[in-house]
Every structure is written in structure tokens, then in C-alpha cells.
XYZ file of C-alpha atoms in Angstrom:
540
model
C 2.116 29.498 -1.703
C 1.859 30.520 2.000
C 1.081 27.964 4.676
C -0.786 29.276 7.783
C 1.762 29.932 10.577
C 0.865 27.738 13.633
C 2.670 26.492 16.833
C 4.415 23.020 16.663
C 1.709 21.559 19.089
C -1.095 22.723 16.557
C 0.769 21.280 13.540
C 1.077 17.936 15.290
C -2.623 17.782 16.538
C -3.640 18.818 12.927
C -1.820 16.039 11.403
C -3.176 13.528 13.860
C -6.580 14.895 13.471
C -6.195 14.676 9.662
C -4.728 10.996 9.781
C -7.613 9.666 11.752
C -10.201 11.167 9.419
C -8.528 10.169 6.260
C -7.518 6.702 7.435
C -9.911 5.464 10.061
C -13.147 6.559 8.487
C -14.476 3.641 6.190
C -11.685 1.290 7.210
C -14.089 -0.709 9.745
C -16.563 -0.892 6.886
C -14.434 -1.752 3.998
C -14.127 -5.503 3.581
C -10.614 -7.022 3.107
C -9.808 -6.579 -0.520
C -7.113 -7.630 -2.886
C -5.194 -10.852 -2.741
C -2.909 -10.162 0.332
C -5.267 -8.381 2.798
C -7.239 -11.607 3.730
C -4.099 -13.501 3.765
C -2.452 -11.158 6.308
C -5.489 -11.020 8.433
C -6.048 -14.916 8.473
C -2.553 -15.808 8.970
C -2.348 -13.593 12.058
C -5.520 -15.199 13.405
C -4.003 -18.741 12.933
C -0.750 -17.586 14.497
C -2.824 -16.746 17.630
C -4.762 -19.874 17.430
C -1.635 -21.913 17.328
C 0.260 -19.850 19.650
C 3.355 -20.366 17.391
C 5.179 -17.160 16.580
C 7.995 -18.458 14.223
C 6.229 -19.548 11.188
C 3.059 -17.888 9.856
C 0.285 -20.127 8.226
C -2.596 -19.381 5.970
C -5.385 -21.922 5.555
C -3.133 -24.301 7.525
C -0.251 -24.181 5.257
C 3.104 -22.199 5.829
C 3.133 -18.593 4.461
C 6.588 -17.406 3.594
C 5.634 -14.189 1.645
C 6.883 -11.915 4.307
C 8.795 -12.066 7.530
C 6.588 -12.169 10.776
C 6.892 -8.697 12.302
C 3.457 -7.356 10.731
C 1.674 -10.407 12.031
C 3.062 -10.036 15.518
C 1.809 -6.421 15.595
C -1.459 -7.229 14.199
C -1.930 -9.968 16.865
C -1.605 -7.435 19.594
C -4.484 -5.449 17.978
C -6.448 -8.549 17.687
C -6.255 -9.297 21.217
C -7.213 -5.827 22.151
C -10.070 -5.169 19.793
C -10.969 -8.537 18.257
C -10.663 -10.046 14.799
C -12.079 -7.398 12.618
C -11.224 -5.301 9.741
C -10.259 -2.382 11.496
C -7.891 -4.154 13.946
C -6.266 -5.981 11.013
C -5.574 -2.574 9.380
C -4.727 -0.525 12.478
C -0.768 -1.275 12.246
C -0.840 0.417 8.792
C -2.896 3.312 9.997
C -0.827 4.113 12.792
C 2.507 3.667 10.744
C 1.154 6.198 8.357
C 0.194 8.710 10.972
C 3.578 8.275 12.921
C 5.397 8.631 9.513
C 3.678 11.973 8.807
C 4.771 13.177 12.202
C 8.199 11.965 11.477
C 8.315 13.893 8.298
C 6.955 16.946 10.142
C 9.818 16.672 12.705
C 12.355 16.062 9.947
C 11.177 18.825 7.791
C 11.106 21.273 10.755
C 14.593 20.348 11.657
C 16.042 20.437 8.246
C 13.876 23.405 6.781
C 11.220 25.118 8.580
C 8.114 24.225 10.798
C 5.932 25.182 7.995
C 7.776 22.926 5.462
C 7.398 20.026 7.896
C 3.736 20.337 8.222
C 3.354 20.390 4.372
C 5.557 17.344 3.992
C 3.483 15.294 6.680
C 0.061 16.739 5.414
C 0.753 16.125 1.655
C 1.990 12.547 2.536
C -1.321 11.781 4.318
C -3.390 13.204 1.463
C -1.543 11.246 -1.357
C -3.660 8.665 -3.169
C -1.332 5.558 -2.720
C -0.947 6.474 0.956
C -4.723 6.787 1.503
C -4.932 3.229 0.118
C -1.930 1.476 1.551
C -2.262 3.421 4.872
C -5.371 1.620 5.536
C -4.540 -1.891 4.170
C -3.875 -5.030 6.056
C -0.484 -5.507 4.600
C 3.254 -4.850 5.469
C 4.114 -1.804 3.241
C 3.532 1.026 5.678
C 5.635 -0.247 8.569
C 8.256 -1.029 6.135
C 8.129 2.639 4.652
C 8.369 4.024 8.104
C 11.448 1.893 8.920
C 13.118 2.879 5.660
C 12.280 6.676 6.314
C 13.825 6.580 9.889
C 16.879 4.645 8.615
C 17.365 6.995 5.698
C 17.299 10.097 7.885
C 19.768 8.675 10.301
C 21.971 7.675 7.439
C 22.097 11.130 6.223
C 22.764 12.568 9.675
C 25.621 10.283 9.981
C 27.013 11.181 6.529
C 26.684 14.997 6.971
C 28.705 15.351 10.177
C 32.151 14.216 11.418
C 30.865 13.571 14.806
C 30.366 10.271 16.440
C 26.781 9.521 16.272
C 25.917 6.437 18.528
C 22.287 7.106 18.836
C 21.902 7.622 14.991
C 23.480 4.463 14.290
C 21.277 2.651 16.664
C 18.229 4.104 14.813
C 19.940 3.278 11.383
C 20.632 -0.300 11.971
C 17.532 -0.724 14.293
C 15.166 0.428 11.661
C 16.660 -1.582 9.022
C 16.176 -4.774 11.338
C 12.625 -3.726 11.983
C 11.936 -2.918 8.188
C 13.544 -6.377 7.217
C 11.336 -8.202 9.811
C 8.263 -6.255 8.306
C 8.809 -6.876 4.610
C 12.385 -8.265 3.624
C 15.284 -7.215 1.597
C 13.812 -4.218 0.057
C 14.458 -2.229 3.431
C 18.103 -2.746 3.100
C 18.356 -2.245 -0.556
C 16.884 1.403 -0.508
C 19.514 2.960 1.788
C 22.307 1.177 -0.121
C 21.209 2.404 -3.544
C 20.482 5.923 -2.053
C 23.998 6.179 -0.372
C 25.693 5.269 -3.715
C 23.710 7.786 -5.670
C 24.136 10.405 -3.180
C 27.949 9.845 -3.256
C 28.567 9.225 -6.901
C 25.760 10.982 -8.650
C 24.138 13.740 -6.932
C 26.607 15.097 -4.404
C 30.101 13.639 -5.490
C 32.020 14.596 -2.364
C 33.829 12.559 -0.032
C 31.770 11.256 2.832
C 32.593 10.036 6.561
C 31.808 6.438 5.723
C 33.600 5.585 9.059
C 30.735 7.253 10.941
C 28.573 4.320 9.778
C 30.686 1.699 11.512
C 29.584 -0.702 8.900
C 31.055 -3.855 10.250
C 29.712 -3.467 13.633
C 26.328 -2.154 12.536
C 25.855 -5.019 10.022
C 26.626 -7.638 12.600
C 24.202 -5.990 14.870
C 21.464 -6.084 12.093
C 22.307 -9.718 11.530
C 22.161 -10.708 15.279
C 18.702 -8.946 15.437
C 17.240 -10.540 12.539
C 18.697 -13.863 13.331
C 16.846 -13.982 16.613
C 13.795 -14.812 14.365
C 15.469 -16.106 11.062
C 17.764 -18.841 12.659
C 14.971 -20.789 14.504
C 12.592 -20.275 11.508
C 15.195 -21.820 9.261
C 15.739 -24.689 11.511
C 12.107 -25.432 12.020
C 11.347 -25.172 8.362
C 14.394 -27.053 7.236
C 15.460 -24.168 5.126
C 12.175 -23.640 3.439
C 11.741 -20.078 4.553
C 14.930 -19.125 2.485
C 14.038 -21.155 -0.576
C 10.437 -19.899 -0.684
C 10.304 -16.551 1.061
C 13.474 -15.232 -0.562
C 14.023 -17.575 -3.498
C 10.547 -17.440 -4.895
C 8.831 -14.338 -3.531
C 11.772 -12.100 -3.997
C 14.445 -13.306 -6.464
C 11.968 -15.320 -8.857
C 9.587 -12.279 -8.845
C 12.516 -10.009 -9.898
C 13.300 -12.370 -12.857
C 9.961 -13.116 -14.135
C 6.777 -10.895 -13.747
C 4.208 -12.449 -11.307
C 0.926 -13.895 -12.771
C 2.161 -13.298 -16.338
C 2.022 -9.676 -16.118
C 3.638 -7.647 -19.088
C 6.865 -5.641 -18.110
C 6.530 -2.011 -19.044
C 9.621 0.247 -18.669
C 8.039 3.614 -17.846
C 5.418 1.955 -15.608
C 6.373 3.718 -12.378
C 6.486 7.135 -14.025
C 3.025 6.415 -15.400
C 1.557 5.189 -12.228
C 2.948 8.035 -10.304
C 0.309 10.171 -11.789
C -2.168 8.358 -9.629
C 0.158 7.187 -6.863
C 1.231 10.749 -6.017
C -2.044 12.368 -6.977
C -2.692 15.243 -6.487
C 0.708 16.407 -5.421
C 2.361 14.953 -8.502
C 1.064 18.201 -10.358
C 3.664 20.186 -8.237
C 6.589 17.924 -8.950
C 7.922 20.600 -11.113
C 7.749 23.077 -8.217
C 9.515 20.515 -5.913
C 12.383 20.131 -8.625
C 12.680 24.029 -8.905
C 12.889 24.404 -5.126
C 15.695 21.490 -4.853
C 17.621 23.145 -7.678
C 17.695 26.686 -6.327
C 18.498 25.460 -2.869
C 20.904 22.733 -3.908
C 22.711 21.328 -0.868
C 23.619 18.171 0.716
C 20.117 17.600 2.198
C 18.314 18.100 -1.241
C 21.269 15.913 -2.985
C 20.274 13.212 -0.553
C 16.502 13.547 -0.903
C 16.782 13.320 -4.653
C 18.992 10.171 -4.398
C 16.420 8.807 -1.983
C 13.637 9.536 -4.313
C 15.398 7.965 -7.349
C 16.549 4.772 -5.566
C 13.278 2.879 -5.383
C 12.585 3.865 -9.016
C 15.878 2.280 -10.168
C 15.453 -0.740 -7.937
C 11.945 -1.652 -9.197
C 12.389 -0.582 -12.591
C 14.968 -3.294 -12.852
C 12.438 -5.694 -11.125
C 10.342 -7.801 -13.432
C 7.093 -7.832 -11.210
C 5.438 -4.221 -11.158
C 2.962 -3.065 -8.840
C 2.291 0.765 -8.241
C 2.799 0.598 -4.549
C 6.428 -0.787 -4.725
C 7.892 2.809 -4.825
C 6.293 3.631 -1.492
C 9.622 4.134 -0.002
C 10.235 7.073 -2.375
C 7.310 8.828 -0.887
C 8.798 10.615 2.126
C 11.631 11.932 -0.049
C 9.297 13.425 -2.500
C 7.230 15.292 0.209
C 10.308 16.598 1.805
C 11.315 18.039 -1.442
C 7.776 19.336 -2.201
C 7.678 20.910 1.333
C 10.201 23.455 0.162
C 8.236 24.630 -2.612
C 6.023 27.300 -0.582
C 9.176 29.017 0.293
C 10.094 29.799 -3.326
C 10.029 33.551 -4.323
C 8.999 34.634 -8.055
C 7.003 32.725 -10.533
C 7.916 29.281 -11.392
C 9.382 28.426 -14.875
C 7.057 28.061 -17.579
C 7.559 24.272 -17.841
C 6.717 23.742 -14.230
C 3.410 25.724 -14.649
C 2.532 23.850 -17.880
C 3.238 20.372 -16.176
C 1.055 21.455 -13.196
C -1.801 22.603 -15.499
C -1.455 19.650 -17.769
C -1.740 17.169 -14.863
C -4.823 18.898 -13.331
C -6.435 19.059 -16.700
C -5.850 15.295 -17.179
C -7.541 14.665 -13.840
C -10.130 16.769 -14.465
C -11.004 14.856 -17.630
C -10.831 11.594 -15.778
C -13.303 13.114 -13.016
C -15.744 14.337 -15.532
C -15.605 10.880 -17.461
C -16.120 9.002 -14.097
C -18.960 11.215 -13.163
C -20.739 10.686 -16.599
C -20.487 7.150 -16.168
C -21.938 7.246 -12.509
C -24.854 9.425 -13.775
C -25.633 8.347 -17.310
C -24.627 4.457 -17.530
C -27.563 2.089 -17.779
C -27.277 0.735 -14.231
C -29.019 -2.282 -13.215
C -30.468 -2.981 -9.792
C -27.756 -5.712 -9.298
C -25.169 -2.997 -9.793
C -26.357 -0.307 -7.465
C -23.844 -0.985 -4.818
C -21.203 -0.714 -7.434
C -22.356 2.645 -8.621
C -22.452 3.838 -5.085
C -18.767 2.670 -4.621
C -17.798 4.441 -7.868
C -19.536 7.637 -6.300
C -17.264 7.042 -3.165
C -14.171 6.882 -5.314
C -15.206 9.891 -7.378
C -15.709 11.866 -3.932
C -12.286 10.799 -2.886
C -10.570 11.748 -6.216
C -12.640 14.974 -6.441
C -11.630 15.951 -2.884
C -8.122 15.522 -3.851
C -8.530 17.581 -6.892
C -9.948 20.279 -4.792
C -7.042 19.980 -2.396
C -4.678 20.649 -5.375
C -6.681 23.690 -6.587
C -6.687 25.150 -3.070
C -2.879 24.664 -2.866
C -2.397 26.376 -6.355
C -4.811 29.243 -5.563
C -3.007 30.026 -2.411
C -6.228 28.987 -0.241
C -4.371 26.218 1.740
C -6.181 27.370 4.987
C -9.408 25.792 3.464
C -7.849 22.374 3.249
C -10.038 20.956 5.900
C -12.978 21.002 3.396
C -11.418 18.535 0.852
C -10.204 16.413 3.876
C -13.698 15.978 4.977
C -14.618 15.210 1.466
C -12.008 12.517 1.122
C -12.977 10.921 4.500
C -16.713 10.888 3.514
C -15.809 9.259 0.060
C -13.854 6.451 1.748
C -16.888 5.878 4.108
C -19.117 5.561 1.183
C -16.727 3.441 -0.637
C -16.437 1.099 2.350
C -20.037 0.546 2.870
C -20.813 0.356 -0.789
C -18.265 -2.405 -1.497
C -19.054 -4.603 1.420
C -22.218 -5.938 -0.141
C -20.114 -6.715 -3.224
C -17.867 -9.386 -1.513
C -19.322 -12.738 -2.349
C -17.415 -14.280 0.507
C -19.545 -12.403 3.098
C -22.783 -13.998 1.636
C -21.063 -17.505 2.046
C -19.864 -16.792 5.585
C -23.357 -15.800 6.555
C -24.888 -19.039 5.147
C -22.082 -21.262 6.868
C -23.017 -19.896 10.288
C -25.244 -22.939 11.088
C -22.642 -25.598 10.043
C -20.642 -27.368 12.751
C -16.885 -26.531 13.087
C -15.771 -29.668 11.438
C -17.972 -29.239 8.216
C -15.958 -29.786 5.186
C -15.448 -26.617 3.053
C -14.723 -26.992 -0.870
C -14.373 -24.459 -3.510
C -13.979 -24.831 -7.410
C -13.010 -21.978 -9.442
C -13.087 -19.331 -6.764
C -10.157 -19.664 -4.487
C -9.783 -16.156 -2.927
C -8.605 -15.725 0.843
C -11.584 -13.801 1.673
C -13.413 -17.194 1.924
C -11.087 -18.527 4.480
C -10.981 -15.219 6.498
C -14.676 -14.548 6.782
C -15.862 -18.003 7.294
C -13.032 -18.793 9.844
C -12.617 -22.288 8.377
C -10.178 -24.315 6.466
C -10.880 -24.690 2.779
C -9.899 -27.372 0.224
C -9.876 -26.505 -3.621
C -10.279 -29.788 -5.422
C -9.440 -30.176 -9.192
C -12.486 -32.430 -9.761
C -15.747 -30.356 -9.122
C -17.773 -33.602 -8.420
C -16.169 -33.567 -4.964
C -18.411 -30.421 -4.201
C -21.511 -32.662 -4.092
C -20.511 -35.026 -1.270
C -22.373 -35.736 1.935
C -22.789 -33.042 4.646
C -22.112 -31.293 6.635
C -20.467 -29.575 3.781
C -20.245 -26.021 2.465
C -19.620 -25.847 -1.351
C -18.662 -22.765 -3.531
C -18.201 -22.875 -7.463
C -17.707 -19.989 -9.861
C -20.458 -19.668 -12.469
C -19.677 -16.525 -14.479
C -16.809 -14.103 -14.650
C -15.918 -10.852 -16.620
C -12.595 -9.340 -16.162
C -12.333 -5.487 -15.855
C -9.880 -5.501 -18.902
C -12.260 -7.112 -21.429
C -15.218 -5.082 -19.972
C -13.474 -1.841 -20.692
C -12.138 -3.111 -24.034
C -15.738 -4.114 -25.018
C -17.017 -0.527 -24.062
C -14.322 1.165 -26.031
C -15.055 -1.075 -29.207
C -18.898 -0.957 -28.451
C -19.610 -4.540 -28.464
C -20.882 -7.008 -25.961
C -18.221 -8.127 -23.365
C -16.921 -11.670 -23.288
C -18.095 -13.462 -20.412
C -16.457 -16.621 -18.910
C -19.304 -19.004 -18.263
C -18.560 -22.242 -16.274
C -21.037 -25.201 -16.471
C -22.997 -25.833 -13.294
C -21.549 -28.181 -10.929
C -23.487 -28.061 -7.812
C -26.602 -30.094 -7.181
C -29.475 -29.606 -4.753
C -30.613 -26.297 -3.355
C -28.035 -23.711 -4.641
C -27.803 -19.874 -3.744
C -25.923 -17.339 -5.794
C -23.969 -14.268 -4.949
C -22.388 -11.671 -7.341
C -19.751 -9.182 -6.729
C -16.187 -8.230 -7.185
C -13.114 -10.529 -7.105
C -10.705 -7.997 -5.968
C -7.666 -10.233 -6.790
C -8.493 -11.010 -10.149
C -10.120 -7.484 -10.924
C -13.256 -9.187 -12.324
C -17.032 -9.312 -11.607
C -18.066 -12.693 -10.707
C -21.192 -14.652 -9.939
C -20.725 -17.714 -7.711
C -22.978 -20.576 -6.472
C -22.870 -21.996 -3.067
C -24.743 -24.702 -1.085
C -25.012 -25.666 2.380
C -25.523 -29.247 3.567
C -26.056 -29.726 7.218
């Protein structure tokens, strides 16, 4: 595979342009999805409203899920561009683009400029990055911090020279990463260093270059600037909840009663790294043929998140994002290989692409042939957008395999268009937006009550405080009052199972609880992965 030879300036501008096209288009139209996006976005708004920067809150209650750095950065963008979906996501978008440029610089320094460009471009065009690189969550700033720390760590261990600047980068990045998402930022470099020394390189290393005691004290001091006042203000609740429940407890017991599956991350890598997972064999061959300290470190870096999160009870596909930079720096060396790849690597690539070809054909058949009702027209359009994204990535893989990488701009445009279609199609499918529109005439002190539908999108899009009573009778009190109640729900799991078994899907139907004039809205509950119908009423 030959990568077109371009100047460093051209490489940089191409990566920036690709990042803007791939991550910005559709991000303003896409509603806040999942359980975490609305919570991050609303907690940042409440932080600005309260002028309190120590303890984030959501719906007026303390939120200890993550440290505050992400909220701080998001608040800057809110003040610059308003409280919008795009401003809520801009920190992730910029982090992903900066990380692509950092991979380019690292690849160019460690290997060649062409390898650096491949690393940055492949990172931007991997499916998980296309998702989390545009979400209003803390992951992408953390991954950027981990990548900078890892490269600084290798540089310190690869030389006998005193590297003051590298140590500042190492411990400063670890502090930033910890303040963005917590202990995982520290765990990945520690496990990487141990794997590098005792498994993949097995040679003495200049540990004294790290100045561990001094560095860790500096790291502790930086994080303590926020951590100590926060612990004092919350009487230790941040440690008990933020670390005890959201880190330790999730590691011991799966979140939300999920089932633990040992090869979970190996299986989900077929999607997370798509389309580049098809060329993992080429990356492995390149590392083996050019085995040196750098590649040994990259392999240790790649394996570390898999080991950490395989031992962690709660499993989510994006948890292994810290491994992505290492994978793409390994993959970036594949174009420089001479001679044919081993048969196993070619079979693996063909098998992965064939699997995704079947998935794309099946999804296309559903979009074209399924009996879509008018109520589901937006869902059909959203699936078309997803198909366009996946099809563009598939086309990109075929161009790579066919030595036509110079045409990569075509699938980049297709993927960008797919996300634009996806964003505009999903927007009408968010029930909270209908509720927010209906609530516009209510006074600011109106009561807001919901039963059975408790997602954070209600709070963000209405900009109001909500209560979730256990007794649905409370929803019929005097006005001014905004009431929401779940009426029907079908989960994606039961729906797919019903299609597979050719029977009617089981629908959860709740008895009606609202009296008086009632309106309905149907759409997707992203947090529960289900199709819901809610009833809502407005009493002025």
C-alpha cells in the first residue's frame, strides 16, 4: 500500500479538514443521546448558573460520576457559542482532531511522515472515534491525555538522558486526564510500563528518568487543587460516590445488571475499530518484522486497556479507547511492508470485510424492504444515514486494500453526509424535544413531573428541574404543571428476538395515568435502547 507523498503542511491541513468534515457535520443536528450526554450538558449549564466550579450538579443534585475538567472546558464553549448541542460536543471534537495531529507528529518522528499521516487519518475514520469524537462526554479528552503521557513515558524510558520537559508532559498529562475522567488515566500507563518491561521487551529500563517520587507528588498536588476543596465541601461524598460507587463498585458488579462476557472487547473491536480492524493482521506483521523498543511499547500500550477492562465487571465498547492510538501507530507501519502478507493476515482481512459486507447487505435490505409505517419514516431515514456511514467506511477499506488511497476523500464525504442524515433524522425521534416545545409557555416555577420516563434529555431540553414521583397520581395536580408518563415501550433486544423467531414482539404497556387533554410523542429512548410512546400534558 502506497500513501501519496505530501509535505508536512499538507498532511496537517488534510487531517484538520478531515476532522472537521467527519466530526462537525451532523453534530449540531444530532440530539443529545445516550444516558450521559444530556447529563454532561445539563451539569455544565447548572455549573454556569450557580457559578460554582467545585462540585457539578445535575437536576439540582450532586453529580460525582466524573471529575470536573470536562465541565470546565464545556462551560467555556457555552459562553462563546451558547448552550447548544454543538457547543456541548466541541471539546470532544477538538480533542479528537488534536489527537489525530499528535499521532501524525509521533508517527513522523518515530517512523515516517507518511506513517504519521496514516495513523492520524485512520484514527479519525474509525467507527468508535466517529462516535465518541463527537459526544458530549469525557472520553476523548482523557484519551488525548493518555496518548501524550504514553509517548512521554516511552521517550523517558528509551533514553539515558535527563528529560525535564518529557516529565512535565508525562505528569501534567496524567493530571489533566485524571481531572477529565479519573483513575483510568493512571492505570493505563502503569500497566503499559509493566507489560513493556516484563513481557514484550524484557530489558532493563532507566526507571530513574521518571523521577517517580517527585513526579507523583507533583501529580498529587495538581489534582489536590480541586480534590481537597471538593472533599471538604462534600464531606467526603465525592470519594465515597465518585470512586467507591462509580469506579470500584462498577468493577466488582456489572452496571445495570449487564451480563459479563469474557471476549467482549475482542468481539466489539470488530465494530469499534471498523474498518481498520480488517488490517490488524498487517499491523501485527509490521510490528513483528520491525520488532524494536517502540513497537514493543506500542504492543504493551495496545494490550493494557484490554487487560484492565477484561478484569472489570462493567463492559462498554468505548472503554478500550485508550488503546486506539497504539493500534493506529502500529497500523501506520503496514504500508511500508515489502512483499505479500502471510496467508492468515489476508484471510483475516477478507473475512472481516466479508462479514461487514453481509451486515451492510442485510441492513440495506431492511431499509428497502421492511414494512415501514409513516410513524417510522424518520427511523428509516436514520438507518439510511447509518448505512451511509458504514458503507463509506467499507469503501475506505476497499480503497486501502486496492492501493487507491488517494481517492479516500470520496468515502470521507460519504461518511460526513451519513452523519448529517443521521443527525437530522434522529432529531424528530427524541420525545423530550416535543415536551420541551410544549412547555415553552409555562412559567419558570412550574412543576415538572415524570413517571416511567426519567431520561436526562427531559431536563436538558426543557431547562427545568424535574421530579420523578413513585405515585403516578401526583402527575394530575393543579397547574402550572408539566406532566410526562410512559405509555408503551419495546426494547431493541425483544424486537430483534421477535423478528428472528417470526412472532409478534412483546410490548410493555402501562395503564394511562394522565387525565385531561393529553398529547403523545413516540421515539427512541437511547439510554434504554427502546422505542417508547409517552403521554404529556401542560396545565397553565
